[in-house]
Structure formats: C-alpha cells, structure tokens
Amino acid sequence: MDTVNIYRLSFISCLVMAMPSALAVEFNLNVLDKSMRDRIDISLLKEKGVIAPGEYFVSVAVNNNQISNGQKINWQKKGDKTIPCINDSLVDKFGLKPDIRQSLPQIDRCIDFSSRPEMLFNFDQANQQLNISIPQAWLAWHSENWAPPSTWKEGVAGVLMDYNLFASSYRPQDGSSSTNLNAYGTAGINARGMALTQ
C-alpha cells in the first residue's frame, strides 16, 4: 500500500467516525397481542425522560427547597408533551408574591403557567421529584431555612406544661452540709393559631 492510499483511508475513516449518529429506540409491536396493538401507544417510550400521562405520588421542590412529600399530581398530555396538572393548594405552597399568584389562571382544576414561561418544571424520575424553578423576585420569601406562611398550620389547640426538678444533697464528713432544690418549667397554650409560652 502506498502512502497516498493510507492517507485516503485515514481521512475517510475519520469522516465516518465524526458523523453524528442518531440513536433511536424502536419497539417490535409483534410482541404484543394483536388485539392490543391498536390500543397501546408506545410512542412515548422512544424519547428519554418522557412521562406517561397518569397520576403519580411525587415530592415537590421549589428552588431546591422541598415543600411537599407524597403529593398526588396528575400528568396530562398537551400536544406532544406531558405536563403536570398542579392545583391551587399546591401553588399556594410555592410562596409566590400575591400579584404573581393572581396572574396564574386556573383551567380545568389545573393552574395554567403558560403566561409565566420563566417558571421551569423538571421531573426527576429516579427520585420521583418534581423540581420547580421560580425567579427569586417572584417569591415572597427567600430563606432556605424558613417555610413560607402559606405552609404554616395552626396546630392542635391545647395546653402544655414542661418542668424539670433537680435536687442535690452534699454532706461531707467535716464541715457543713447543703441541700439544693431547683425547678424549671415552661407553660404554654395553643388556640386558634396563637401560641403563648412562658
């Protein structure tokens, strides 16, 4: 082989390796029962990360802060996408400013986020978590370690009392003896969202 042929062969092999390859997944429908082939849509399985329509129990995080665990969310097909149907009560937990929250209309029991494309929804299938990214300027709260008032609960009405009693006695062989008695306590009451403690 002469050097010209080696260079041509090397050049052609480099071109072949540099061509982008299209990876596609195809399913053989013959494995399905003939009566089921027309009723089952397996086109969703061709793309990575696609969620089949239906109800799923997922965790929900807003800007990496988990706000709900075991939340039932219905995923609906809209055009060629599957999107989560998020209800009023879950959106109230996002901690949005009132004007932003009021700008999100409700359509068929689902909040429509199309007017706010800056809100991004990403479903992590491995962890079953819906990650929602919201601009900080739209949030009424900004702390990682603080829950928004919309997630606060009044709690159970009741009275609480906590106390500690300490007693000690010191009696040496020589000298005076001493006895100490100490008491510490906390009392409180919860009623109608108010908590008083002393």
PDB file of C-alpha atoms in Angstrom:
ATOM      1  CA  MET A   1       0.000   0.000   0.000  1.00  0.00           C
ATOM      2  CA  ASP A   2       1.383   3.368  -0.871  1.00  0.00           C
ATOM      3  CA  THR A   3       1.226   6.379   1.418  1.00  0.00           C
ATOM      4  CA  VAL A   4      -1.480   8.136  -0.646  1.00  0.00           C
ATOM      5  CA  ASN A   5      -3.899   5.242  -0.080  1.00  0.00           C
ATOM      6  CA  ILE A   6      -3.095   5.182   3.629  1.00  0.00           C
ATOM      7  CA  TYR A   7      -3.856   8.912   3.882  1.00  0.00           C
ATOM      8  CA  ARG A   8      -7.119   8.470   1.940  1.00  0.00           C
ATOM      9  CA  LEU A   9      -8.151   5.555   4.128  1.00  0.00           C
ATOM     10  CA  SER A  10      -7.292   7.508   7.302  1.00  0.00           C
ATOM     11  CA  PHE A  11      -9.201  10.560   6.059  1.00  0.00           C
ATOM     12  CA  ILE A  12     -12.313   8.532   5.166  1.00  0.00           C
ATOM     13  CA  SER A  13     -12.282   6.662   8.473  1.00  0.00           C
ATOM     14  CA  CYS A  14     -12.026   9.976  10.363  1.00  0.00           C
ATOM     15  CA  LEU A  15     -15.029  11.310   8.441  1.00  0.00           C
ATOM     16  CA  VAL A  16     -17.066   8.216   9.230  1.00  0.00           C
ATOM     17  CA  MET A  17     -16.254   8.472  12.941  1.00  0.00           C
ATOM     18  CA  ALA A  18     -17.007  12.205  13.029  1.00  0.00           C
ATOM     19  CA  MET A  19     -20.514  11.806  11.577  1.00  0.00           C
ATOM     20  CA  PRO A  20     -23.156  12.197  14.260  1.00  0.00           C
ATOM     21  CA  SER A  21     -25.038   9.033  14.854  1.00  0.00           C
ATOM     22  CA  ALA A  22     -28.746   9.134  15.521  1.00  0.00           C
ATOM     23  CA  LEU A  23     -29.741   6.815  18.298  1.00  0.00           C
ATOM     24  CA  ALA A  24     -33.321   5.739  18.140  1.00  0.00           C
ATOM     25  CA  VAL A  25     -35.224   3.149  20.064  1.00  0.00           C
ATOM     26  CA  GLU A  26     -37.664   1.072  18.114  1.00  0.00           C
ATOM     27  CA  PHE A  27     -40.048  -1.437  19.630  1.00  0.00           C
ATOM     28  CA  ASN A  28     -41.282  -4.546  17.917  1.00  0.00           C
ATOM     29  CA  LEU A  29     -45.070  -4.460  18.119  1.00  0.00           C
ATOM     30  CA  ASN A  30     -45.241  -8.150  17.280  1.00  0.00           C
ATOM     31  CA  VAL A  31     -44.519  -8.991  20.913  1.00  0.00           C
ATOM     32  CA  LEU A  32     -47.905  -7.518  21.826  1.00  0.00           C
ATOM     33  CA  ASP A  33     -51.113  -9.407  21.409  1.00  0.00           C
ATOM     34  CA  LYS A  34     -52.739  -8.497  18.092  1.00  0.00           C
ATOM     35  CA  SER A  35     -55.901  -7.243  19.797  1.00  0.00           C
ATOM     36  CA  MET A  36     -53.828  -4.857  21.968  1.00  0.00           C
ATOM     37  CA  ARG A  37     -51.624  -3.274  19.292  1.00  0.00           C
ATOM     38  CA  ASP A  38     -54.111  -0.568  18.351  1.00  0.00           C
ATOM     39  CA  ARG A  39     -54.968   0.310  21.958  1.00  0.00           C
ATOM     40  CA  ILE A  40     -51.443   0.816  23.302  1.00  0.00           C
ATOM     41  CA  ASP A  41     -49.410   3.918  22.486  1.00  0.00           C
ATOM     42  CA  ILE A  42     -45.722   3.128  22.962  1.00  0.00           C
ATOM     43  CA  SER A  43     -44.507   6.212  21.107  1.00  0.00           C
ATOM     44  CA  LEU A  44     -43.769   7.875  24.471  1.00  0.00           C
ATOM     45  CA  LEU A  45     -41.128   5.249  25.184  1.00  0.00           C
ATOM     46  CA  LYS A  46     -38.982   6.375  22.247  1.00  0.00           C
ATOM     47  CA  GLU A  47     -37.836   9.584  23.931  1.00  0.00           C
ATOM     48  CA  LYS A  48     -35.755   9.844  27.071  1.00  0.00           C
ATOM     49  CA  GLY A  49     -37.364  11.394  30.132  1.00  0.00           C
ATOM     50  CA  VAL A  50     -40.921  11.343  28.833  1.00  0.00           C
ATOM     51  CA  ILE A  51     -43.620  10.704  31.406  1.00  0.00           C
ATOM     52  CA  ALA A  52     -46.718   8.726  30.557  1.00  0.00           C
ATOM     53  CA  PRO A  53     -49.984  10.516  31.398  1.00  0.00           C
ATOM     54  CA  GLY A  54     -51.471   9.469  34.725  1.00  0.00           C
ATOM     55  CA  GLU A  55     -51.370  10.116  38.456  1.00  0.00           C
ATOM     56  CA  TYR A  56     -48.099   9.896  40.373  1.00  0.00           C
ATOM     57  CA  PHE A  57     -47.150  10.455  44.019  1.00  0.00           C
ATOM     58  CA  VAL A  58     -44.087  12.704  43.963  1.00  0.00           C
ATOM     59  CA  SER A  59     -42.066  15.066  46.117  1.00  0.00           C
ATOM     60  CA  VAL A  60     -42.182  18.714  45.089  1.00  0.00           C
ATOM     61  CA  ALA A  61     -39.273  21.141  45.458  1.00  0.00           C
ATOM     62  CA  VAL A  62     -39.236  24.866  44.670  1.00  0.00           C
ATOM     63  CA  ASN A  63     -35.736  26.221  44.003  1.00  0.00           C
ATOM     64  CA  ASN A  64     -34.248  23.107  45.678  1.00  0.00           C
ATOM     65  CA  ASN A  65     -36.393  23.536  48.836  1.00  0.00           C
ATOM     66  CA  GLN A  66     -38.764  20.627  49.330  1.00  0.00           C
ATOM     67  CA  ILE A  67     -42.292  21.879  50.008  1.00  0.00           C
ATOM     68  CA  SER A  68     -44.303  18.680  49.724  1.00  0.00           C
ATOM     69  CA  ASN A  69     -43.723  14.959  50.023  1.00  0.00           C
ATOM     70  CA  GLY A  70     -46.056  12.326  48.604  1.00  0.00           C
ATOM     71  CA  GLN A  71     -48.057  14.871  46.616  1.00  0.00           C
ATOM     72  CA  LYS A  72     -50.503  13.318  44.136  1.00  0.00           C
ATOM     73  CA  ILE A  73     -50.053  15.013  40.759  1.00  0.00           C
ATOM     74  CA  ASN A  74     -51.910  14.225  37.569  1.00  0.00           C
ATOM     75  CA  TRP A  75     -49.790  14.376  34.395  1.00  0.00           C
ATOM     76  CA  GLN A  76     -51.761  15.282  31.273  1.00  0.00           C
ATOM     77  CA  LYS A  77     -50.876  15.120  27.614  1.00  0.00           C
ATOM     78  CA  LYS A  78     -50.839  18.572  25.987  1.00  0.00           C
ATOM     79  CA  GLY A  79     -49.833  18.456  22.333  1.00  0.00           C
ATOM     80  CA  ASP A  80     -46.644  16.404  22.100  1.00  0.00           C
ATOM     81  CA  LYS A  81     -45.724  16.970  25.778  1.00  0.00           C
ATOM     82  CA  THR A  82     -46.879  15.578  29.095  1.00  0.00           C
ATOM     83  CA  ILE A  83     -47.250  18.320  31.705  1.00  0.00           C
ATOM     84  CA  PRO A  84     -48.112  18.246  35.409  1.00  0.00           C
ATOM     85  CA  CYS A  85     -51.552  19.442  36.492  1.00  0.00           C
ATOM     86  CA  ILE A  86     -50.827  21.492  39.602  1.00  0.00           C
ATOM     87  CA  ASN A  87     -53.803  22.501  41.719  1.00  0.00           C
ATOM     88  CA  ASP A  88     -54.490  25.667  43.732  1.00  0.00           C
ATOM     89  CA  SER A  89     -53.474  24.282  47.106  1.00  0.00           C
ATOM     90  CA  LEU A  90     -50.033  23.201  45.876  1.00  0.00           C
ATOM     91  CA  VAL A  91     -49.368  26.518  44.092  1.00  0.00           C
ATOM     92  CA  ASP A  92     -50.206  28.330  47.344  1.00  0.00           C
ATOM     93  CA  LYS A  93     -47.258  26.495  48.946  1.00  0.00           C
ATOM     94  CA  PHE A  94     -44.821  27.947  46.376  1.00  0.00           C
ATOM     95  CA  GLY A  95     -44.614  31.192  48.379  1.00  0.00           C
ATOM     96  CA  LEU A  96     -45.337  33.454  45.401  1.00  0.00           C
ATOM     97  CA  LYS A  97     -45.954  37.170  45.768  1.00  0.00           C
ATOM     98  CA  PRO A  98     -49.701  37.928  45.652  1.00  0.00           C
ATOM     99  CA  ASP A  99     -49.586  39.716  42.268  1.00  0.00           C
ATOM    100  CA  ILE A 100     -47.706  36.816  40.640  1.00  0.00           C
ATOM    101  CA  ARG A 101     -50.050  34.259  42.209  1.00  0.00           C
ATOM    102  CA  GLN A 102     -53.141  36.124  40.993  1.00  0.00           C
ATOM    103  CA  SER A 103     -51.758  36.282  37.441  1.00  0.00           C
ATOM    104  CA  LEU A 104     -51.896  32.482  37.135  1.00  0.00           C
ATOM    105  CA  PRO A 105     -55.353  31.415  35.906  1.00  0.00           C
ATOM    106  CA  GLN A 106     -56.980  28.088  36.704  1.00  0.00           C
ATOM    107  CA  ILE A 107     -58.171  25.943  33.793  1.00  0.00           C
ATOM    108  CA  ASP A 108     -59.947  22.628  34.477  1.00  0.00           C
ATOM    109  CA  ARG A 109     -58.681  22.389  38.097  1.00  0.00           C
ATOM    110  CA  CYS A 110     -55.088  22.988  36.893  1.00  0.00           C
ATOM    111  CA  ILE A 111     -53.112  26.211  37.161  1.00  0.00           C
ATOM    112  CA  ASP A 112     -52.005  27.493  33.747  1.00  0.00           C
ATOM    113  CA  PHE A 113     -48.341  28.527  33.814  1.00  0.00           C
ATOM    114  CA  SER A 114     -48.113  29.427  30.105  1.00  0.00           C
ATOM    115  CA  SER A 115     -48.183  33.163  30.945  1.00  0.00           C
ATOM    116  CA  ARG A 116     -45.036  32.685  33.056  1.00  0.00           C
ATOM    117  CA  PRO A 117     -42.541  30.725  30.916  1.00  0.00           C
ATOM    118  CA  GLU A 118     -39.758  31.655  33.358  1.00  0.00           C
ATOM    119  CA  MET A 119     -41.160  29.035  35.737  1.00  0.00           C
ATOM    120  CA  LEU A 120     -39.429  25.792  34.813  1.00  0.00           C
ATOM    121  CA  PHE A 121     -40.677  22.311  35.678  1.00  0.00           C
ATOM    122  CA  ASN A 122     -38.321  19.337  35.630  1.00  0.00           C
ATOM    123  CA  PHE A 123     -39.303  15.844  36.750  1.00  0.00           C
ATOM    124  CA  ASP A 124     -36.532  13.716  38.241  1.00  0.00           C
ATOM    125  CA  GLN A 125     -37.838  10.211  37.574  1.00  0.00           C
ATOM    126  CA  ALA A 126     -35.117   8.452  39.562  1.00  0.00           C
ATOM    127  CA  ASN A 127     -36.070  10.314  42.760  1.00  0.00           C
ATOM    128  CA  GLN A 128     -39.747  10.835  41.874  1.00  0.00           C
ATOM    129  CA  GLN A 129     -39.378  14.561  42.493  1.00  0.00           C
ATOM    130  CA  LEU A 130     -40.857  17.486  40.598  1.00  0.00           C
ATOM    131  CA  ASN A 131     -38.308  20.310  40.667  1.00  0.00           C
ATOM    132  CA  ILE A 132     -39.764  23.752  40.059  1.00  0.00           C
ATOM    133  CA  SER A 133     -37.524  26.720  39.340  1.00  0.00           C
ATOM    134  CA  ILE A 134     -39.033  30.135  40.069  1.00  0.00           C
ATOM    135  CA  PRO A 135     -37.251  33.511  39.794  1.00  0.00           C
ATOM    136  CA  GLN A 136     -36.381  34.781  43.299  1.00  0.00           C
ATOM    137  CA  ALA A 137     -38.009  38.152  42.557  1.00  0.00           C
ATOM    138  CA  TRP A 138     -41.391  36.401  42.331  1.00  0.00           C
ATOM    139  CA  LEU A 139     -41.143  34.792  45.757  1.00  0.00           C
ATOM    140  CA  ALA A 140     -42.460  36.406  48.925  1.00  0.00           C
ATOM    141  CA  TRP A 141     -39.771  34.604  50.950  1.00  0.00           C
ATOM    142  CA  HIS A 142     -36.110  33.924  50.219  1.00  0.00           C
ATOM    143  CA  SER A 143     -34.607  31.864  53.035  1.00  0.00           C
ATOM    144  CA  GLU A 144     -33.572  28.237  52.674  1.00  0.00           C
ATOM    145  CA  ASN A 145     -34.341  27.506  56.318  1.00  0.00           C
ATOM    146  CA  TRP A 146     -37.688  29.230  56.581  1.00  0.00           C
ATOM    147  CA  ALA A 147     -41.069  27.967  55.419  1.00  0.00           C
ATOM    148  CA  PRO A 148     -43.450  30.438  53.750  1.00  0.00           C
ATOM    149  CA  PRO A 149     -46.527  31.442  55.779  1.00  0.00           C
ATOM    150  CA  SER A 150     -48.727  29.632  53.249  1.00  0.00           C
ATOM    151  CA  THR A 151     -47.343  26.322  54.553  1.00  0.00           C
ATOM    152  CA  TRP A 152     -47.834  27.127  58.237  1.00  0.00           C
ATOM    153  CA  LYS A 153     -50.519  25.237  60.127  1.00  0.00           C
ATOM    154  CA  GLU A 154     -52.403  26.362  63.207  1.00  0.00           C
ATOM    155  CA  GLY A 155     -51.654  23.171  65.044  1.00  0.00           C
ATOM    156  CA  VAL A 156     -53.781  21.492  67.666  1.00  0.00           C
ATOM    157  CA  ALA A 157     -55.457  23.539  70.379  1.00  0.00           C
ATOM    158  CA  GLY A 158     -54.206  22.602  73.813  1.00  0.00           C
ATOM    159  CA  VAL A 159     -52.231  23.370  76.924  1.00  0.00           C
ATOM    160  CA  LEU A 160     -48.673  22.278  77.510  1.00  0.00           C
ATOM    161  CA  MET A 161     -46.597  22.108  80.615  1.00  0.00           C
ATOM    162  CA  ASP A 162     -42.988  21.040  80.855  1.00  0.00           C
ATOM    163  CA  TYR A 163     -40.984  21.017  84.047  1.00  0.00           C
ATOM    164  CA  ASN A 164     -37.708  19.783  85.489  1.00  0.00           C
ATOM    165  CA  LEU A 165     -36.945  19.260  89.163  1.00  0.00           C
ATOM    166  CA  PHE A 166     -33.395  18.937  90.420  1.00  0.00           C
ATOM    167  CA  ALA A 167     -32.441  18.016  93.965  1.00  0.00           C
ATOM    168  CA  SER A 168     -28.967  17.572  95.365  1.00  0.00           C
ATOM    169  CA  SER A 169     -27.558  16.998  98.793  1.00  0.00           C
ATOM    170  CA  TYR A 170     -23.962  17.463  99.919  1.00  0.00           C
ATOM    171  CA  ARG A 171     -22.856  16.010 103.289  1.00  0.00           C
ATOM    172  CA  PRO A 172     -19.129  15.978 103.866  1.00  0.00           C
ATOM    173  CA  GLN A 173     -17.553  14.258 106.882  1.00  0.00           C
ATOM    174  CA  ASP A 174     -16.112  17.550 108.055  1.00  0.00           C
ATOM    175  CA  GLY A 175     -17.862  20.862 107.540  1.00  0.00           C
ATOM    176  CA  SER A 176     -21.356  21.964 106.821  1.00  0.00           C
ATOM    177  CA  SER A 177     -23.810  20.139 104.611  1.00  0.00           C
ATOM    178  CA  SER A 178     -26.013  21.697 101.936  1.00  0.00           C
ATOM    179  CA  THR A 179     -29.189  20.751 100.124  1.00  0.00           C
ATOM    180  CA  ASN A 180     -30.318  22.357  96.866  1.00  0.00           C
ATOM    181  CA  LEU A 181     -33.705  22.132  95.221  1.00  0.00           C
ATOM    182  CA  ASN A 182     -34.234  23.673  91.751  1.00  0.00           C
ATOM    183  CA  ALA A 183     -37.266  23.726  89.494  1.00  0.00           C
ATOM    184  CA  TYR A 184     -37.518  24.934  85.894  1.00  0.00           C
ATOM    185  CA  GLY A 185     -40.632  24.944  83.788  1.00  0.00           C
ATOM    186  CA  THR A 186     -42.427  26.088  80.697  1.00  0.00           C
ATOM    187  CA  ALA A 187     -46.139  26.532  80.316  1.00  0.00           C
ATOM    188  CA  GLY A 188     -47.992  27.332  77.135  1.00  0.00           C
ATOM    189  CA  ILE A 189     -51.302  27.371  75.356  1.00  0.00           C
ATOM    190  CA  ASN A 190     -52.214  26.951  71.665  1.00  0.00           C
ATOM    191  CA  ALA A 191     -55.589  28.224  70.473  1.00  0.00           C
ATOM    192  CA  ARG A 192     -56.811  29.426  67.052  1.00  0.00           C
ATOM    193  CA  GLY A 193     -53.365  29.849  65.560  1.00  0.00           C
ATOM    194  CA  MET A 194     -51.996  31.698  68.582  1.00  0.00           C
ATOM    195  CA  ALA A 195     -49.267  30.248  70.769  1.00  0.00           C
ATOM    196  CA  LEU A 196     -48.388  31.686  74.166  1.00  0.00           C
ATOM    197  CA  THR A 197     -45.481  30.255  76.140  1.00  0.00           C
ATOM    198  CA  GLN A 198     -43.784  31.334  79.326  1.00  0.00           C
TER     199      GLN A 198
END
